[in-house]
Coordinates of C-alpha atoms in Angstrom, one line a residue:
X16 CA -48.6 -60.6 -26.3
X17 CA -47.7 -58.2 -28.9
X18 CA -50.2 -58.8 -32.1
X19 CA -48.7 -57.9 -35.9
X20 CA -50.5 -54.9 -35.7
X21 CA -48.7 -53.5 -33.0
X22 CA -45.2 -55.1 -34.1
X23 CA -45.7 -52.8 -37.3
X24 CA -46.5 -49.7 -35.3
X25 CA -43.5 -50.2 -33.4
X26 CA -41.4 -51.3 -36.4
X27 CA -42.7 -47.6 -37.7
X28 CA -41.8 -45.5 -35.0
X29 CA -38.3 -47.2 -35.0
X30 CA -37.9 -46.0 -38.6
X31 CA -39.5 -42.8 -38.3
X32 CA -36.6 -41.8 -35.5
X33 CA -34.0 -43.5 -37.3
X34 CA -34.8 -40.8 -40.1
X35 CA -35.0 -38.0 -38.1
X36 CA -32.0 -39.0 -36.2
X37 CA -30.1 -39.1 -39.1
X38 CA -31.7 -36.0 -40.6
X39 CA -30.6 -34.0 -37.5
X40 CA -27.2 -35.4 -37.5
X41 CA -26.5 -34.2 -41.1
X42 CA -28.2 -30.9 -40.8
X43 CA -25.7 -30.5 -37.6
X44 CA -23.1 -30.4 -40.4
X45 CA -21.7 -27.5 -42.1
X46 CA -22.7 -28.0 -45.7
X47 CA -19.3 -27.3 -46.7
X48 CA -17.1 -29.6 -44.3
X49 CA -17.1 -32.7 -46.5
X50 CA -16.2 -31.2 -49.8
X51 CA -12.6 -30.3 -51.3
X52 CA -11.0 -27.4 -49.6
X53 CA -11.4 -26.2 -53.0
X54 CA -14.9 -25.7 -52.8
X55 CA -14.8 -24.3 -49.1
X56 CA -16.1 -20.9 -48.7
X57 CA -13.4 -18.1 -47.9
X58 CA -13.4 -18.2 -44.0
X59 CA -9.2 -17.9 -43.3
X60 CA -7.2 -15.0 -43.8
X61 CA -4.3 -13.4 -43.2
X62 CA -3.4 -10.2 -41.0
X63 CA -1.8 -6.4 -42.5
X64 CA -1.2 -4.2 -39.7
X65 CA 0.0 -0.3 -40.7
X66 CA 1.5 1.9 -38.6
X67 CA 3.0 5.1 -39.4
X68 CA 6.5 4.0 -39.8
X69 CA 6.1 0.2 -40.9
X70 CA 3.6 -1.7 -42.1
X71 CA 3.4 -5.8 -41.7
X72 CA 1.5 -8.0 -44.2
X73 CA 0.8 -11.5 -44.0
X74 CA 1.5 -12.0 -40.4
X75 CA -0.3 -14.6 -38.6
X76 CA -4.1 -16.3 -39.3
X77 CA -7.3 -14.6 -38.6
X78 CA -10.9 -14.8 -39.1
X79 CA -14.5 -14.3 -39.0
X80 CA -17.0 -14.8 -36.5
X81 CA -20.5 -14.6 -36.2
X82 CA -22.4 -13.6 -33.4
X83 CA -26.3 -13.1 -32.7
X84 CA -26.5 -10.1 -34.3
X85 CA -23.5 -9.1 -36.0
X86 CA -19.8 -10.3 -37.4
X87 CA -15.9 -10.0 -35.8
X88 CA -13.1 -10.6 -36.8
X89 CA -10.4 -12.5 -34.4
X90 CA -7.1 -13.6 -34.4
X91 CA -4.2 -14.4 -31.5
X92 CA -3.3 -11.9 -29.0
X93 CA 0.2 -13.1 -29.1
X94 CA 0.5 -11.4 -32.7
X95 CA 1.6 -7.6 -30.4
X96 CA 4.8 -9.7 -29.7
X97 CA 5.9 -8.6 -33.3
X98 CA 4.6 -5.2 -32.3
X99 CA 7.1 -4.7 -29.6
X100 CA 9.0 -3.5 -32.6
X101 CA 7.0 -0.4 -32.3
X102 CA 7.6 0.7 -29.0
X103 CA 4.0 -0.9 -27.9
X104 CA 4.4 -2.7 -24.3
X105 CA 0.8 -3.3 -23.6
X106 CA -2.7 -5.0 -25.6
X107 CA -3.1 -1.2 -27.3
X108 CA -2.5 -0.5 -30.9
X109 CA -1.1 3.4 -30.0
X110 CA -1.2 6.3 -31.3
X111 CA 0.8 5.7 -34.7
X112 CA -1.4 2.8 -35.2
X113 CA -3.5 3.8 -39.0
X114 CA -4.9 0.7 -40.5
X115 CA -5.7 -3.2 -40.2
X116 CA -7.3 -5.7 -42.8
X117 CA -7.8 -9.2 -43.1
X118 CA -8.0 -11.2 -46.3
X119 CA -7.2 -14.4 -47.8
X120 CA -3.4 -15.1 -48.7
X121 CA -2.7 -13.9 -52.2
X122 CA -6.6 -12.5 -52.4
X123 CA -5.9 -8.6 -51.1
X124 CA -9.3 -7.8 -52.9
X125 CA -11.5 -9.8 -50.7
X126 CA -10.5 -8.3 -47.5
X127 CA -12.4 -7.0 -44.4
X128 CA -11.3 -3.9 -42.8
X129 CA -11.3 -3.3 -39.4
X130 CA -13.0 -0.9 -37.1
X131 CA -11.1 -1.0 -34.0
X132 CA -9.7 -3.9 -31.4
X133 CA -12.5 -4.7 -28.7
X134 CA -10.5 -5.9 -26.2
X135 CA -7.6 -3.2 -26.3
X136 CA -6.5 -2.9 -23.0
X137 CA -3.3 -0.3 -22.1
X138 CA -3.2 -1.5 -18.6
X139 CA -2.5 -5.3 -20.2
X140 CA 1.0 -6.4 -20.8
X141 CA 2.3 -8.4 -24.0
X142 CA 4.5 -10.3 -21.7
X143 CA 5.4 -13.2 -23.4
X144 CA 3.6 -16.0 -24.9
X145 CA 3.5 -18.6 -21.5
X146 CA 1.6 -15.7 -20.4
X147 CA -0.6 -15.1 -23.4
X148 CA -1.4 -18.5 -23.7
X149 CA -4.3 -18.3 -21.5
X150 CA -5.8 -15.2 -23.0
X151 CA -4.4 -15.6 -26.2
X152 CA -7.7 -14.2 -28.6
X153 CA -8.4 -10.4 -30.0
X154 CA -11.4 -9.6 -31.5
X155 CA -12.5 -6.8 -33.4
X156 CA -15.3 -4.9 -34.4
X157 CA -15.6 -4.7 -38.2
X158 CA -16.1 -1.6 -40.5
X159 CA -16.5 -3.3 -43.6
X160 CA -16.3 -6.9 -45.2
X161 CA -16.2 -8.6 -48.5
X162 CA -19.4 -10.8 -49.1
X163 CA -17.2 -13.8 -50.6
X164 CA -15.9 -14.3 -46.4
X165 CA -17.5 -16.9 -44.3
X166 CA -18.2 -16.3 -40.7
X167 CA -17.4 -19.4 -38.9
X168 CA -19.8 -20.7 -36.1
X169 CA -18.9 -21.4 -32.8
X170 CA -19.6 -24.9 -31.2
X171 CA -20.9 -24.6 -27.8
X172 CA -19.4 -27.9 -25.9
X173 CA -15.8 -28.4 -24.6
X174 CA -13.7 -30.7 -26.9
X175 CA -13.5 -34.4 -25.5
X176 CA -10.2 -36.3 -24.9
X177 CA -9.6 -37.8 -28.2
X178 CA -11.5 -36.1 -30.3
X179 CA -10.2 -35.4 -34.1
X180 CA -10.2 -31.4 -35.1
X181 CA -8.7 -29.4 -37.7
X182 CA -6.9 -26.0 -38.1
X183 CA -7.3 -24.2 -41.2
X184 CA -4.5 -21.9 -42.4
X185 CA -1.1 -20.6 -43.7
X186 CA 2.3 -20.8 -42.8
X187 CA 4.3 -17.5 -42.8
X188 CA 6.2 -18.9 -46.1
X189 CA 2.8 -20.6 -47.7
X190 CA 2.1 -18.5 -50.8
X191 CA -1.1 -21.2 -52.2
X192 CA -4.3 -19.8 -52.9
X193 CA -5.5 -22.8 -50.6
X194 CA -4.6 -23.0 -46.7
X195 CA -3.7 -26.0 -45.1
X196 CA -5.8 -28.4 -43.5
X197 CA -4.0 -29.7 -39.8
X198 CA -5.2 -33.0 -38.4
X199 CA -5.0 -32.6 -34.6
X200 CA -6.0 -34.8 -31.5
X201 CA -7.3 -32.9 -28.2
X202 CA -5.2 -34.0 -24.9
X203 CA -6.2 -32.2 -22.4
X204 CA -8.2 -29.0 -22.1
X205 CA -6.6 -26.6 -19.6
X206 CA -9.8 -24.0 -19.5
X207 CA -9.2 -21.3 -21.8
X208 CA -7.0 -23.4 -23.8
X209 CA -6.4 -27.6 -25.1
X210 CA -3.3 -29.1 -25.6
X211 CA -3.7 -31.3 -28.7
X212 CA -1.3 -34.0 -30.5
X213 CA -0.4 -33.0 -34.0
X214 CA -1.2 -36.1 -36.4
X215 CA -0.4 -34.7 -39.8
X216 CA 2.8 -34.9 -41.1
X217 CA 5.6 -32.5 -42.4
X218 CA 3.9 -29.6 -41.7
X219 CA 5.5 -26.0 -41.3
X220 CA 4.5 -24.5 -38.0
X221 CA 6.0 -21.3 -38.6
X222 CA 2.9 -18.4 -38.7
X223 CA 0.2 -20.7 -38.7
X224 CA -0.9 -18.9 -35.3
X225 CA -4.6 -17.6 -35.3
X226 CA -5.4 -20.3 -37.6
X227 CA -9.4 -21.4 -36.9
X228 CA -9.7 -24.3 -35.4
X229 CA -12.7 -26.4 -36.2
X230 CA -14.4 -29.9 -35.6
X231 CA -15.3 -32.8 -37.6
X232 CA -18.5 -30.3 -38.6
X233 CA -17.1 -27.5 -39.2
X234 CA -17.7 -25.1 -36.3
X235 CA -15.3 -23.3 -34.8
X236 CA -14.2 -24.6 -31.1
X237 CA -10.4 -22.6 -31.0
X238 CA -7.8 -21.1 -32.9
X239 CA -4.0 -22.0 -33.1
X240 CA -2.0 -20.4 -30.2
X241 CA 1.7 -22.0 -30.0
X242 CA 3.6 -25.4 -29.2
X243 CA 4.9 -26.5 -25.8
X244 CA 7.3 -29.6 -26.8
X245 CA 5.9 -32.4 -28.6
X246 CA 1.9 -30.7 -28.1
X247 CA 0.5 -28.1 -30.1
X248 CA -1.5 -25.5 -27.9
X249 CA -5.2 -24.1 -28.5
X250 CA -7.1 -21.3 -27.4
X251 CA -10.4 -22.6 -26.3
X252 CA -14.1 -20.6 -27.4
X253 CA -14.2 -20.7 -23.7
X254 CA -11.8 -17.6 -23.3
X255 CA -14.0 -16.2 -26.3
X256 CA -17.2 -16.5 -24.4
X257 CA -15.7 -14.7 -21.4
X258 CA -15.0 -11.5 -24.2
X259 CA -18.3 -11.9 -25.1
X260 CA -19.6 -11.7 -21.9
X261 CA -17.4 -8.9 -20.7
X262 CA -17.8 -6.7 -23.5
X263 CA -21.7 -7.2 -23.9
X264 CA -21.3 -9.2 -27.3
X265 CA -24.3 -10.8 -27.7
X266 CA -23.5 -14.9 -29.3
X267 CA -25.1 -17.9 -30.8
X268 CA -23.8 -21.4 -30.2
X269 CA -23.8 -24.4 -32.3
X270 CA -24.8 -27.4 -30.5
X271 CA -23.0 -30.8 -30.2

């Protein structure tokens, strides 16, 4: 028979994990996630690619990564579709290629500039985007970046069926200081990539590609890829992980 002593031990240790419990659960939360997007840190920007004879600004989303011991910068591989303009035929910026930066729509001052592509591959072909789908993340080593940019952790575990995420990001004609938050619903995750259920409405898909995707705490788990009928599509960390691995990139995950 339990006596009242032990009752209040027990009624203690309930408490005491109830706290902690809690405690972890909020600390597993990006301070940031449940303010205004006013008040979110810089973390989405946009893509200005120079070559010699053109020069393309405010294509696509990109961002900011970090990794164990360092930052990149990624964005969606299917973005060299617009390069085909310039002669390029595979996943290599060529020899007329002079300059890329990233930075916030409408912010050109806080910008990061980029060293070179990590996963350039000449022997890779664009294709087209059924075929990028699956592969469909570039990554870059960065020579320089702005202090005011957020690098976005990366969530470890696969989305579940059903779960609520976000992208973050601008459509091609957007011009607000602000991005656009996307309320999405995974489907089904195909590997390197989810199909997911947009459930916001009246919402301009046009250039929102390479927009972060990120949970209900604000880590990373994708970034915006295309459509395929009525379901968006999202390339999964889990093609990121594989760069990582290949190229030596040393990561931290972000537990759930």
């Amino acid at each position: 028979m339990i006596n009242n002593k032990q009752k209040g031990i027990a009624l203690f240790l309930i408490s005491l994990c109830f706290t902690n419990c809690k405690n972890n659960v909020e600390a597993d939360k990006e301070p940031w996630i449940e303010k205004p997007i006013s008040e979110w840190p810089n973390f989405v920007l946009t893509n200005s690619v120079q070559f010699t004879d053109t020069t393309y600004t405010d294509i696509a989303n990109s961002f900011v990564v970090a990794t164990d011991s360092d930052t990149i910068a990624a964005s969606c591989k299917h973005i060299f579709l617009v390069f085909k303009n310039n002669g390029l035929n595979t996943i290599d910026l060529g020899k007329d290629f002079l300059k890329w930066t990233m930075h916030p729509k409408t912010q050109n001052d806080k910008n990061v500039i980029i060293k070179n592509l990590i996963n350039q591959n000449n022997k890779e072909r664009i294709g087209a985007f059924n075929t990028l789908k699956d592969r469909d993340w570039i990554i870059f080593n960065i020579e320089n970046k702005d202090n005011q940019i957020y690098p976005l952790k990366i969530r470890k575990a696969p989305l579940k069926k059903g779960e609520i995420i976000y992208a973050v990001g601008w459509a091609y004609r957007q011009t607000t200081t602000e991005p656009t938050i996307v309320k999405m619903q995974m489907f089904e995750n195909l590997g390197n990539y989810y199909y997911v259920r947009t459930l916001s409405q009246n919402i301009d898909p046009a250039g929102r590609s390479g927009s972060p995707v990120i949970d209900e705490n604000g880590y990373l788990v994708g970034l915006v890829s295309g459509a395929e009928g009525n379901l968006g599509v999202i390339g999964s960390v889990a093609y990121l992980f594989k760069l990582f691995d290949q190229y030596g990139i040393k990561y931290k995950t972000t537990a759930p």
